[in-house]
Short mmCIF file of C-alpha atoms and ligand atoms in Angstrom, two decimals:
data_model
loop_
_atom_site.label_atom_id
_atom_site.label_comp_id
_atom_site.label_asym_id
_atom_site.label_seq_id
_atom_site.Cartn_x
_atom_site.Cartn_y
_atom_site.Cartn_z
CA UNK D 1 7.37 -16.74 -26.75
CA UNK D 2 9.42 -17.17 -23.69
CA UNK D 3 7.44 -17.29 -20.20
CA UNK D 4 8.03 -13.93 -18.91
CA UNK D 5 9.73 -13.51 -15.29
CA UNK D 6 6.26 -12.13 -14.18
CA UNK D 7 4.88 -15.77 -14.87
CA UNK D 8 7.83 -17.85 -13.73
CA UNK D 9 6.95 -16.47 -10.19
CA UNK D 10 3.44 -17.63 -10.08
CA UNK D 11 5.40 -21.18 -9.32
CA UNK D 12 2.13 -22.71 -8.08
CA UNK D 13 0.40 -22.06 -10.92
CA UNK D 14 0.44 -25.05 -13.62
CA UNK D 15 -1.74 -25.63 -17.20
CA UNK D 16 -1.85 -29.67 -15.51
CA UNK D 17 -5.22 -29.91 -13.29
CA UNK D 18 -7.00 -26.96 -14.83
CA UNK D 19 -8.92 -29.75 -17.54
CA UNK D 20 -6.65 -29.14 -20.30
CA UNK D 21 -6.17 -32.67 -22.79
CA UNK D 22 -2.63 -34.04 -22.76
CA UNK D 23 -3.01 -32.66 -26.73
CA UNK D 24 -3.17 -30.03 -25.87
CA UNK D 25 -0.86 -29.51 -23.22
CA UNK D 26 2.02 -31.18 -25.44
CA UNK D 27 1.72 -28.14 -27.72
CA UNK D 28 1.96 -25.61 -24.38
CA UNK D 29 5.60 -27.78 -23.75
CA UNK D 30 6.20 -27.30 -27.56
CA UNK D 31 5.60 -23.50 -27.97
CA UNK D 32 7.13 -23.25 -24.07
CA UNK D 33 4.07 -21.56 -22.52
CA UNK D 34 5.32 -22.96 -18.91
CA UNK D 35 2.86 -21.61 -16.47
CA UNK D 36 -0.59 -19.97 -17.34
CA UNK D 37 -1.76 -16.05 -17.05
CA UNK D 38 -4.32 -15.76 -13.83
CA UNK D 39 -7.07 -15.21 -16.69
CA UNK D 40 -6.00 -18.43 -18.40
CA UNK D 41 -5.66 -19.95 -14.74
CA UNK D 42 -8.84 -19.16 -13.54
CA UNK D 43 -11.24 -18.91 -17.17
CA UNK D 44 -9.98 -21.87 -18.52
CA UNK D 45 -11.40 -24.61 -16.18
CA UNK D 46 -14.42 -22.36 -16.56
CA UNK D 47 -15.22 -22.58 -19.69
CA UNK D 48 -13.92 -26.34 -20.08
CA UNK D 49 -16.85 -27.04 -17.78
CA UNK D 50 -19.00 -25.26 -20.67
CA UNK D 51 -20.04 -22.69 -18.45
CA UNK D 52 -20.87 -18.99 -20.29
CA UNK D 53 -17.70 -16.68 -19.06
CA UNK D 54 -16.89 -13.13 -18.91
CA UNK D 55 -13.09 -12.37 -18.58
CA UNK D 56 -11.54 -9.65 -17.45
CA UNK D 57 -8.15 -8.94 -17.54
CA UNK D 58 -5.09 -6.43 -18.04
CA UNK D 59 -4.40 -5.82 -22.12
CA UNK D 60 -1.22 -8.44 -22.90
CA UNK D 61 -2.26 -10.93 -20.10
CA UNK D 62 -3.49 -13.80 -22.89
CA UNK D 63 -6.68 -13.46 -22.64
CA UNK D 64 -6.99 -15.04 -26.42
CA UNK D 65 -5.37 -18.70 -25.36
CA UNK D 66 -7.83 -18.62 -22.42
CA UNK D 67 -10.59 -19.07 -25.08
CA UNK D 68 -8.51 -20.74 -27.58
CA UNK D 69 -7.94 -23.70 -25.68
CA UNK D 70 -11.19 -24.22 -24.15
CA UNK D 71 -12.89 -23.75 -27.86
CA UNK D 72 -9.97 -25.97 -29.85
CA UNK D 73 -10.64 -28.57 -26.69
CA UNK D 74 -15.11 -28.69 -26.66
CA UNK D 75 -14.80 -28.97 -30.37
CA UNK D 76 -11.95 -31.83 -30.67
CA UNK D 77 -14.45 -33.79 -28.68
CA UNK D 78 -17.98 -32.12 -29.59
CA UNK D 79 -20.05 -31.89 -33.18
CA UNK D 80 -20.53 -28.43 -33.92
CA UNK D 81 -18.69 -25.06 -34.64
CA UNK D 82 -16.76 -22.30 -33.11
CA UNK D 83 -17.50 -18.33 -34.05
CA UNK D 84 -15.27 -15.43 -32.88
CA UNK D 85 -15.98 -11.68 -33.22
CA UNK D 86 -13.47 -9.00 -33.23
CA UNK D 87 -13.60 -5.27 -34.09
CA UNK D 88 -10.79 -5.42 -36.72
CA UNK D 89 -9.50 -6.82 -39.49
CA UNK D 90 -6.09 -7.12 -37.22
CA UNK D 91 -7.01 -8.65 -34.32
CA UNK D 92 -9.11 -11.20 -36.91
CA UNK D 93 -5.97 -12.40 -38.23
CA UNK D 94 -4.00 -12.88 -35.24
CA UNK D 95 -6.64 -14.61 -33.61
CA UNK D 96 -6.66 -16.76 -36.31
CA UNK D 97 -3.16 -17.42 -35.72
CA UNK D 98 -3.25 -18.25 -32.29
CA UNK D 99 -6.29 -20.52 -33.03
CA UNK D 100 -4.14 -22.14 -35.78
CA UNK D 101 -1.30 -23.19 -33.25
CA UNK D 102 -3.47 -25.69 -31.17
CA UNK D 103 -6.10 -26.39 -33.96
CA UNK D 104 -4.22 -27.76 -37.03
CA UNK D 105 -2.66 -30.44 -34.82
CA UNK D 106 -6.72 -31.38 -34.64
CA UNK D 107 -7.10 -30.99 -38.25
CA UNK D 108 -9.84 -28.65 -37.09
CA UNK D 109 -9.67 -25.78 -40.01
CA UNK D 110 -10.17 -22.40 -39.13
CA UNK D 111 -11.75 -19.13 -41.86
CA UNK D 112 -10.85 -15.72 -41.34
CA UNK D 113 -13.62 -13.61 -42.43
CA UNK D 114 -12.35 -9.35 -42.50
CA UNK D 115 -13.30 -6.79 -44.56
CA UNK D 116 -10.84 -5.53 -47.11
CA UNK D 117 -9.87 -8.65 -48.19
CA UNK D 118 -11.56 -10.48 -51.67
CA UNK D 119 -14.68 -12.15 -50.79
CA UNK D 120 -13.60 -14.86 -53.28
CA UNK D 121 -10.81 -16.67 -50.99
CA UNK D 122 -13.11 -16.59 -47.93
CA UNK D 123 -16.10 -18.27 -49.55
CA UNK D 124 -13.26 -21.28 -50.68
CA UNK D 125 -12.26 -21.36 -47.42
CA UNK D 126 -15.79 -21.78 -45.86
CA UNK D 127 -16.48 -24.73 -48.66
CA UNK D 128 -13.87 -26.47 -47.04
CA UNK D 129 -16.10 -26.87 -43.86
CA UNK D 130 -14.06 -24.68 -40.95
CA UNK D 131 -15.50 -25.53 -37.95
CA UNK D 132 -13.47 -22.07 -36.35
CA UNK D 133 -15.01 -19.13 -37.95
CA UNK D 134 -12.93 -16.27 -36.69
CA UNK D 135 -14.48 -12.78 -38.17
CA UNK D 136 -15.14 -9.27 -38.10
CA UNK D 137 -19.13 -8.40 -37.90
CA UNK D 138 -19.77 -6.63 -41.12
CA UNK D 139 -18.14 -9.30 -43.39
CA UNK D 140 -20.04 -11.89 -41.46
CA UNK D 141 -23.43 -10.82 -42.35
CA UNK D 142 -21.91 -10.35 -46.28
CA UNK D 143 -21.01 -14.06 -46.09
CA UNK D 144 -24.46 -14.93 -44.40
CA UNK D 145 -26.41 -12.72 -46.80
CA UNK D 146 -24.73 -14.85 -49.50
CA UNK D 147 -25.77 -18.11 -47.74
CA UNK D 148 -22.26 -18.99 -47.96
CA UNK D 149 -21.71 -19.06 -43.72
CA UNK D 150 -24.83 -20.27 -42.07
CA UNK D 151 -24.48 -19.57 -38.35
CA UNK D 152 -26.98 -22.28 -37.47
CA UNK D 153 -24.74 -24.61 -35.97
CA UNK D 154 -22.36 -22.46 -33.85
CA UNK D 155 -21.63 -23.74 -30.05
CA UNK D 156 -19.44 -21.72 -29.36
CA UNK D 157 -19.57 -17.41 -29.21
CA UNK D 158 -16.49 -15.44 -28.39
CA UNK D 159 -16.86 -11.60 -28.23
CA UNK D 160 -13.30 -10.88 -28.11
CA UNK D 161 -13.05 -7.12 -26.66
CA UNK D 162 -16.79 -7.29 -25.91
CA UNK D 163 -17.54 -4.47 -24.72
CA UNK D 164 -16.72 -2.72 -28.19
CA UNK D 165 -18.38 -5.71 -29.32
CA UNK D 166 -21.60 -4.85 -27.57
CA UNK D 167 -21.42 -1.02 -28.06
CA UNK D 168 -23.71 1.05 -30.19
CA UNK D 169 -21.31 0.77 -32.96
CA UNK D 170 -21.53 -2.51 -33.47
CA UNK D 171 -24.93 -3.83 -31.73
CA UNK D 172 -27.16 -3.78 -34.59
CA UNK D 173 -24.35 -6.15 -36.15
CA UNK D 174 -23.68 -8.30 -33.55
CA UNK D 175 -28.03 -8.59 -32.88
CA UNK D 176 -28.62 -9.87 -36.23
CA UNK D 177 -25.63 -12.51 -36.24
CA UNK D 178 -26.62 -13.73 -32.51
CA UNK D 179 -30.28 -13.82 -34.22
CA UNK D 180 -29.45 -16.73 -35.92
CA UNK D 181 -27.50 -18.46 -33.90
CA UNK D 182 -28.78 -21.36 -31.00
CA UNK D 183 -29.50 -20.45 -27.18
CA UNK D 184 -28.54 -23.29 -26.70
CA UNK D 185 -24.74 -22.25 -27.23
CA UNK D 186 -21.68 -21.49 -24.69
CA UNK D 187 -21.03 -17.63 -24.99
CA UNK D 188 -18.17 -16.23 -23.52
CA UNK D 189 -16.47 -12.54 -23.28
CA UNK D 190 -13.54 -11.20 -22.96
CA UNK D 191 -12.36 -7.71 -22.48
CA UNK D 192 -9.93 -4.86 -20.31
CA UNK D 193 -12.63 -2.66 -19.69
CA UNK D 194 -16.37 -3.33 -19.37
CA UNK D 195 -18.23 -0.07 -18.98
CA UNK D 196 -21.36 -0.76 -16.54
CA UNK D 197 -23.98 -0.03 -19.48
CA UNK D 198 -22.33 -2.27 -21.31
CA UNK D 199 -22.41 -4.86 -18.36
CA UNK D 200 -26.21 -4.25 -18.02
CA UNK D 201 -27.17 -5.52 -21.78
CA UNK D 202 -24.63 -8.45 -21.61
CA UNK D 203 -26.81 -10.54 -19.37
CA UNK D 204 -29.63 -10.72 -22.19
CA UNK D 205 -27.18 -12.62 -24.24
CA UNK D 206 -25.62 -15.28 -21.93
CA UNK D 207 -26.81 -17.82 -19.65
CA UNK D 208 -26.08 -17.49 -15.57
CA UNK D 209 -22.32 -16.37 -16.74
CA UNK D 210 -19.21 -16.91 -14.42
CA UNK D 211 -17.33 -13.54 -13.85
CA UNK D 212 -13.73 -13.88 -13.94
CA UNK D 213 -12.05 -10.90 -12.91
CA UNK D 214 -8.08 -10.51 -12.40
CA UNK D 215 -8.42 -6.91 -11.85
CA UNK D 216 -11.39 -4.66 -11.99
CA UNK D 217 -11.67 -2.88 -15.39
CA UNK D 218 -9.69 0.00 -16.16
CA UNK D 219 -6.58 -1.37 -14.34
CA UNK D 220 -3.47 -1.51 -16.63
CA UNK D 221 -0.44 -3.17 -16.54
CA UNK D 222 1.78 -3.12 -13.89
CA UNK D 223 5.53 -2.72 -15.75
CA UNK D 224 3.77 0.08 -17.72
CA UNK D 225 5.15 3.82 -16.70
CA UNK D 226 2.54 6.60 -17.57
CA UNK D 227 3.33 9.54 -17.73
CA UNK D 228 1.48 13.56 -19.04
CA UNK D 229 2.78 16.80 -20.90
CA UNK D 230 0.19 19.65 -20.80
CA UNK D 231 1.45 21.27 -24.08
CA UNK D 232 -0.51 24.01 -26.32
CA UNK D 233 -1.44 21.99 -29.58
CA UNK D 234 0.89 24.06 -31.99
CA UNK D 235 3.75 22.59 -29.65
CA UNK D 236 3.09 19.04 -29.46
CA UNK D 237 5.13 18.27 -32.77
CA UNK D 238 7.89 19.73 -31.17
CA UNK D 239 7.53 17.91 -28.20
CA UNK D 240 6.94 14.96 -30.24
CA UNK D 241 10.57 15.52 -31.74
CA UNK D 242 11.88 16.02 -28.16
CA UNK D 243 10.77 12.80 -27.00
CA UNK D 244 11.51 11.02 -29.55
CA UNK D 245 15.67 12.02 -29.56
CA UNK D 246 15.37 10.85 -26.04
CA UNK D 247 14.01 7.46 -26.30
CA UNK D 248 15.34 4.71 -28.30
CA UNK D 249 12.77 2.31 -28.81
CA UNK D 250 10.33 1.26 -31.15
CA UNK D 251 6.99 3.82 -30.82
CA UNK D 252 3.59 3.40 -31.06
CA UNK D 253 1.46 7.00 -31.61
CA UNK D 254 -2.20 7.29 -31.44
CA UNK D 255 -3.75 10.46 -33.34
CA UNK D 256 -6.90 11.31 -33.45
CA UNK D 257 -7.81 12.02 -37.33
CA UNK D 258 -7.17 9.65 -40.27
CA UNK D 259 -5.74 12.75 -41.95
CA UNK D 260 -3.11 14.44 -38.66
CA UNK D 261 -2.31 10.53 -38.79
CA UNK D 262 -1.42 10.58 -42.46
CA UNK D 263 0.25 13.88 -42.27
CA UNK D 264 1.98 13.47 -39.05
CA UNK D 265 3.83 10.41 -40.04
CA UNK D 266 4.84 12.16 -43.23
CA UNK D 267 5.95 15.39 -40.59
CA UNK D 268 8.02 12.40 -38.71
CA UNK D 269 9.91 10.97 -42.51
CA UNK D 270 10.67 14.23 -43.31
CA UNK D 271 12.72 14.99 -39.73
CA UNK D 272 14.58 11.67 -40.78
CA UNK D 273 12.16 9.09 -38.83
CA UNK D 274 11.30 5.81 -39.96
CA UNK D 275 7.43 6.31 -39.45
CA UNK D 276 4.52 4.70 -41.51
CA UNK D 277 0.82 5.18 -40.65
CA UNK D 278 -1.96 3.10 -40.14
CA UNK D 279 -5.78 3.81 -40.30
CA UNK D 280 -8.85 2.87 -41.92
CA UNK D 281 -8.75 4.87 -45.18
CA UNK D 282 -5.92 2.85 -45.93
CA UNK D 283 -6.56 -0.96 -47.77
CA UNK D 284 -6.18 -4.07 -46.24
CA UNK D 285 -2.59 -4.78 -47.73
CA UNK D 286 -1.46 -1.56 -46.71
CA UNK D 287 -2.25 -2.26 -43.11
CA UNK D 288 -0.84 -5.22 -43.43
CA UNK D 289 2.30 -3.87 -44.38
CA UNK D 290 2.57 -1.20 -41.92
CA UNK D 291 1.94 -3.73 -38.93
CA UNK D 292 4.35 -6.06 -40.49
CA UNK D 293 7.31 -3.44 -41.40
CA UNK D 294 6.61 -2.22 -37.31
CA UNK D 295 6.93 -5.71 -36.37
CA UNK D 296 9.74 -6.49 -38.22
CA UNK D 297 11.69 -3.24 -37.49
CA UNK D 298 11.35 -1.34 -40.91
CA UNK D 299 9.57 1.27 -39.45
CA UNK D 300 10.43 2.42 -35.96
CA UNK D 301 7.26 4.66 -35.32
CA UNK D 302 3.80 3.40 -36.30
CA UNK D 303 0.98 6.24 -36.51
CA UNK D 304 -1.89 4.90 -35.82
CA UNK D 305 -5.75 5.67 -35.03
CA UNK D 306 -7.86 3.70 -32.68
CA UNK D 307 -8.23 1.08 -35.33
CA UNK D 308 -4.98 -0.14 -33.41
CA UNK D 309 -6.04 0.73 -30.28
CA UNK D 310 -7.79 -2.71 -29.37
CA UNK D 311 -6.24 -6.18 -29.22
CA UNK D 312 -2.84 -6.14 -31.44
CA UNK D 313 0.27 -7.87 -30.01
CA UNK D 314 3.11 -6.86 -30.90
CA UNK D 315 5.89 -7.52 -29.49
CA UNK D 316 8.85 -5.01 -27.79
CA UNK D 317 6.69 -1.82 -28.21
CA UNK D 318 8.75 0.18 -25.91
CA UNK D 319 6.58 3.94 -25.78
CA UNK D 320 2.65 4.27 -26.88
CA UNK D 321 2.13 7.81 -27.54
CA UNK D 322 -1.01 10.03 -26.78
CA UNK D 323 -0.87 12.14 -29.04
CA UNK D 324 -4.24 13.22 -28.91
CA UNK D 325 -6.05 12.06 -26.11
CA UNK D 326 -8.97 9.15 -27.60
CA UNK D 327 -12.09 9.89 -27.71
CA UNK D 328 -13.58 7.02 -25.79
CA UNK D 329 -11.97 7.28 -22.58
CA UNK D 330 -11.48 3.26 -21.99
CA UNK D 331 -9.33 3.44 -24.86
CA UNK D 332 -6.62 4.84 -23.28
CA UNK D 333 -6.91 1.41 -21.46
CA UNK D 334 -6.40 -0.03 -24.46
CA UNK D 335 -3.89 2.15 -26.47
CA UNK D 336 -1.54 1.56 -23.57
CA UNK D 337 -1.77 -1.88 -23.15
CA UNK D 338 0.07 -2.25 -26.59
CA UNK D 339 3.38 -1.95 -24.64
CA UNK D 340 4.26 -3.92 -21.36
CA UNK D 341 2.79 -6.93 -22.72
CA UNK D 342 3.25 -10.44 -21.18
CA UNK D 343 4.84 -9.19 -17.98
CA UNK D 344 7.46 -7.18 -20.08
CA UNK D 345 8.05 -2.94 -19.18
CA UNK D 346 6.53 -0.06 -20.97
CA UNK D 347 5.74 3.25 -21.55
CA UNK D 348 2.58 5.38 -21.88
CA UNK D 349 3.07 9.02 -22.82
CA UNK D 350 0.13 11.52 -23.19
CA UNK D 351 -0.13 14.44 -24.73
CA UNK D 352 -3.17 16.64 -23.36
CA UNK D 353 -4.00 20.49 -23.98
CA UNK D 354 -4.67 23.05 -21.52
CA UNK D 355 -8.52 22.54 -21.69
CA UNK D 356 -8.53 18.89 -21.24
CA UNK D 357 -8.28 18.67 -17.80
CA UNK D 358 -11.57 16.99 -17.51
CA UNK D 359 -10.62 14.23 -20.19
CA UNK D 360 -7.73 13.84 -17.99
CA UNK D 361 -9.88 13.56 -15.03
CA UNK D 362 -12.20 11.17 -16.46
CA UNK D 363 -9.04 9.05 -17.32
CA UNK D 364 -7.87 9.64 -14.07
CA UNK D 365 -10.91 7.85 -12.58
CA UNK D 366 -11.53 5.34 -15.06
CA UNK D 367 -7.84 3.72 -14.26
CA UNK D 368 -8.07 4.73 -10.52
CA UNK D 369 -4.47 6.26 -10.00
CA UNK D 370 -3.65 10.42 -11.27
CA UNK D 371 -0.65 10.81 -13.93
CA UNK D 372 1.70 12.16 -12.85
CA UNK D 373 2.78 15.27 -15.07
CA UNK D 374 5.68 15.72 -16.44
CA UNK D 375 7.45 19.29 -17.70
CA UNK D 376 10.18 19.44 -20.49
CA UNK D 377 13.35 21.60 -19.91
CA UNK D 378 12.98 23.00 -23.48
CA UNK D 379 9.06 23.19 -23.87
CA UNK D 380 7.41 25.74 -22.50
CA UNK D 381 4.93 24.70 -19.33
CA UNK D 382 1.46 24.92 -19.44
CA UNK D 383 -1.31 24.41 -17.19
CA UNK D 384 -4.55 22.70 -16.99
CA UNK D 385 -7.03 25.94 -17.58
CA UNK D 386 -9.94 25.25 -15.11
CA UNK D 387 -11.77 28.64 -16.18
CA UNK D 388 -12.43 27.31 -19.75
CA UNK D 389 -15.76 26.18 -20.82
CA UNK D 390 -14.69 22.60 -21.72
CA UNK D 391 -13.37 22.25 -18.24
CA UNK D 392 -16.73 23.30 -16.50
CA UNK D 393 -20.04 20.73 -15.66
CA UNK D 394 -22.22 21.59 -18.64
CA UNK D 395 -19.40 22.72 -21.18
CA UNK D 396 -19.00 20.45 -24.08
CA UNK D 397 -16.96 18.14 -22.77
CA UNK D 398 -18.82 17.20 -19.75
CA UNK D 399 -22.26 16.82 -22.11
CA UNK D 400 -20.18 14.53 -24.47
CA UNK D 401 -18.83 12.30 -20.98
CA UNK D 402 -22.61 11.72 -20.28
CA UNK D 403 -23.90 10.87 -23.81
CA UNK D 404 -23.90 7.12 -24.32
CA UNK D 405 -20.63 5.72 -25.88
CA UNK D 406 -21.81 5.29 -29.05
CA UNK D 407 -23.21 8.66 -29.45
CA UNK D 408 -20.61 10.53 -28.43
CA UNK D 409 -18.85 12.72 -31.45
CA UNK D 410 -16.41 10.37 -32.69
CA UNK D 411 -14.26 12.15 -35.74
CA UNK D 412 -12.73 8.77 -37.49
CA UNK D 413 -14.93 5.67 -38.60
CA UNK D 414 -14.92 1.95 -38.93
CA UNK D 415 -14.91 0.35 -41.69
CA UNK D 416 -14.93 -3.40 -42.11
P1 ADP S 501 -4.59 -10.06 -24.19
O1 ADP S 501 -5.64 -10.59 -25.12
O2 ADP S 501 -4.91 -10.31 -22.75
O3 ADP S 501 -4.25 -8.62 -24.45
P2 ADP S 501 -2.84 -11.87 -25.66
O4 ADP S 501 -3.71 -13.07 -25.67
O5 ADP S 501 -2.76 -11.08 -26.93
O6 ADP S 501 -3.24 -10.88 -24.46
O7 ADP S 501 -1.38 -12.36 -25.17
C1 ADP S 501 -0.32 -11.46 -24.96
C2 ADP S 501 1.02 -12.13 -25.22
O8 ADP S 501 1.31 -13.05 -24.18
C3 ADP S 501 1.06 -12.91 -26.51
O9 ADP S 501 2.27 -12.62 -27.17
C4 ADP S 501 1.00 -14.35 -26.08
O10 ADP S 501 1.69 -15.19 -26.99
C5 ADP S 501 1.68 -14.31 -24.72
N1 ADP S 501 1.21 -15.37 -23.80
C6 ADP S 501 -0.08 -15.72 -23.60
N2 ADP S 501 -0.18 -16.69 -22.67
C7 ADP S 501 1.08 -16.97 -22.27
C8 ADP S 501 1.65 -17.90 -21.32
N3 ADP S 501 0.89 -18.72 -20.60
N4 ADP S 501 3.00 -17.90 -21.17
C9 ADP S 501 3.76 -17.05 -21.89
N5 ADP S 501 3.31 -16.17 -22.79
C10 ADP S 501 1.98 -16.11 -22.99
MG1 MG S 502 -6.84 -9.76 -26.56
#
């Protein structure tokens, strides 16, 4: 992709003196990456040195080339093996891609390890000796069970969005593959939002790491334009409809349910919308082909649950809509940073109903700045109800805020 205007203007800023092998640099000039992010700027040298890193930086800001390069680089020079986890099958793959780019031209192979997909491939493509293993957790320990990936000689750890990495979800996972894998290894981790729990238990698994922050966590892109509707639920389709006549370009819609995914993409067809959904009841090739017809155009609106929320680049997403507000506050971090990518503008519409106000709050807080909200000629207004129990310290809400992350009611769930 080009070099966006954003990164023409950091003039001073150059991938030549930050460590990087003329290699290396040659494929940069080739794919015309001109100047680095300030994550690559700043993490890459880093983690050349071999020093343990934690990264944190705005979604769409390349966070994955600031560990791609350093990884493709140590290993180019260095016996042993590279292993990156992500939380989907998704972000897996385009890793993978991105790795592929700078590690082919090394003849350095790389295995993509995701659930969904026939175990049969993946063990070929581990008996041809990668020495990148890029994966999603549960497959992992399926290949490891099976003997046929032995983590014994991995150098290198990514956690790629670490702190879902490292949340109760996925912990036990995570445990049993770091378990069997060296101390003696460079970790490093990469996220938008870091929540300070989170933070705590990272320590345990690196060695004296080097913090690189560009912004604290929570902060979201700049060229990004949020905006909030208080609507009644029974109206949000119809605002849905509303905002949709008035904007033109491609959408991205987060629901909470698999099922109000499922049906409100059909809702969307039947009002004459190209809309396809995406979620985790749905097989691997099907979420292939709903990422790839959005990518490619076939589908204007993609209706999505969290499982999209995290990592996935794709280009020229001009509105993410809320929907539903997500359950896990820091993904609204997330969600939104699916548009305004690479220095490009965006848009971030939320839908919330009169007794969220403390969601919104929590929101608010989490991404330091208020939203500013935003009434529809034809809609009627609501307002935030402060007098209902959800709104109140001690009403549901409030309890759920304080419960740790992974405990907290979650109505979709992960499967790898
Ligand atoms: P993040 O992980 O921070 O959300 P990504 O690594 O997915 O961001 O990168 C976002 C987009 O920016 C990708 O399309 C990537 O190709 C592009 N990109 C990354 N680094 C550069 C760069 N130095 N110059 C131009 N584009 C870049
Ligand atoms: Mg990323």
């Amino acid at each position: 992709m080009e070099a966006s205007p954003q990164e023409n203007k950091q003039s001073d800023m150059s991938f030549f003196g930050l460590g990087i092998a003329p290699k290396i640099l040659e494929i940069l000039e080739r794919i015309k990456f001109t100047a680095p992010t300030p994550i690559q700027f700043k993490a890459i040298p880093v983690a050349i040195e071999g020093k343990d890193v934690i990264g944190i930086a705005q979604s769409g800001t390349g966070k994955t080339l600031a560990f791609a390069i350093p990884v493709v680089q140590h290993l180019a020079q260095e016996k042993g093996a590279g292993l990156v986890l992500a939380p989907t099958r998704e972000l897996a793959m385009q890793i993978d891609e991105t790795f592929r780019l700078f590690s082919d031209s090394f003849k350095i192979k790389t295995a993509c390890l995701i659930g969904g997909a026939p175990m049969h491939g993946q063990t070929q493509s581990l008996r041809k000796n990668p020495r990148i293993v890029i994966a999603t957790p549960g497959r992992l320990i399926d290949h490891m069970n099976r003997r046929n990936f032995m983590p014994g000689n991995v150098t290198m750890l990514v956690l790629d969005e670490a702190d879902r990495m490292l949340d109760m979800g996925f912990k036990p996972q995570v445990e049993e593959i770091l378990k069997n894998i060296t101390k003696e290894r460079q970790t490093m981790l990469f996220s938008a939002t870091m929540p300070v729990e989170i933070m705590q238990m990272i320590n345990r698994h690196m060695r004296l790491p080097v913090h690189v922050e560009i912004a604290p966590p929570g902060t979201t892109a700049e060229g990004v334009a949020q905006e909030l509707y208080i609507v009644k639920k029974e109206t949000k389709i119809q605002l849905l409809s509303k905002v949709l006549s008035e904007q033109h370009g491609s959408v991205l819609l987060f629901i909470r349910t698999k099922h109000s995914a499922r049906k409100t993409a059909k809702a969307l067809c039947k009002m004459g919308h190209r809309a396809t959904d995406i979620h985790s009841d749905k097989s691997l090739g099907q979420r292939r082909a709903a990422l790839e017809g959005f990518k490619t155009g076939r589908y204007r609106i993609l209706v999505a649950t969290d499982v999209a929320a995290r990592g996935i680049d794709v280009k020229q997403i001009e509105i993410v809509i809320n929907y539903d507000l997500p359950d896990d506050i820091e993904n609204y971090v997330h969600r939104i940073g699916r548009t305004g990518r690479a220095g490009e503008k965006g848009k971030a519409i939320s839908f919330a109903t009169p007794d969220q106000s403390r969601d919104v709050k929590s929101i608010e807080t989490l991404i330091r700045m208020q939203l500013p909200v935003i009434r529809h000629p034809e809609i009627q207004a609501e307002n935030f109800d402060r007098r209902t129990k959800s709104a109140r310290p001690g009403g549901r809400h409030y309890k759920a805020q304080l419960l740790p992350r992974g405990k907290r009611k979650r109505s979709y769930s992960w499967k790898w």
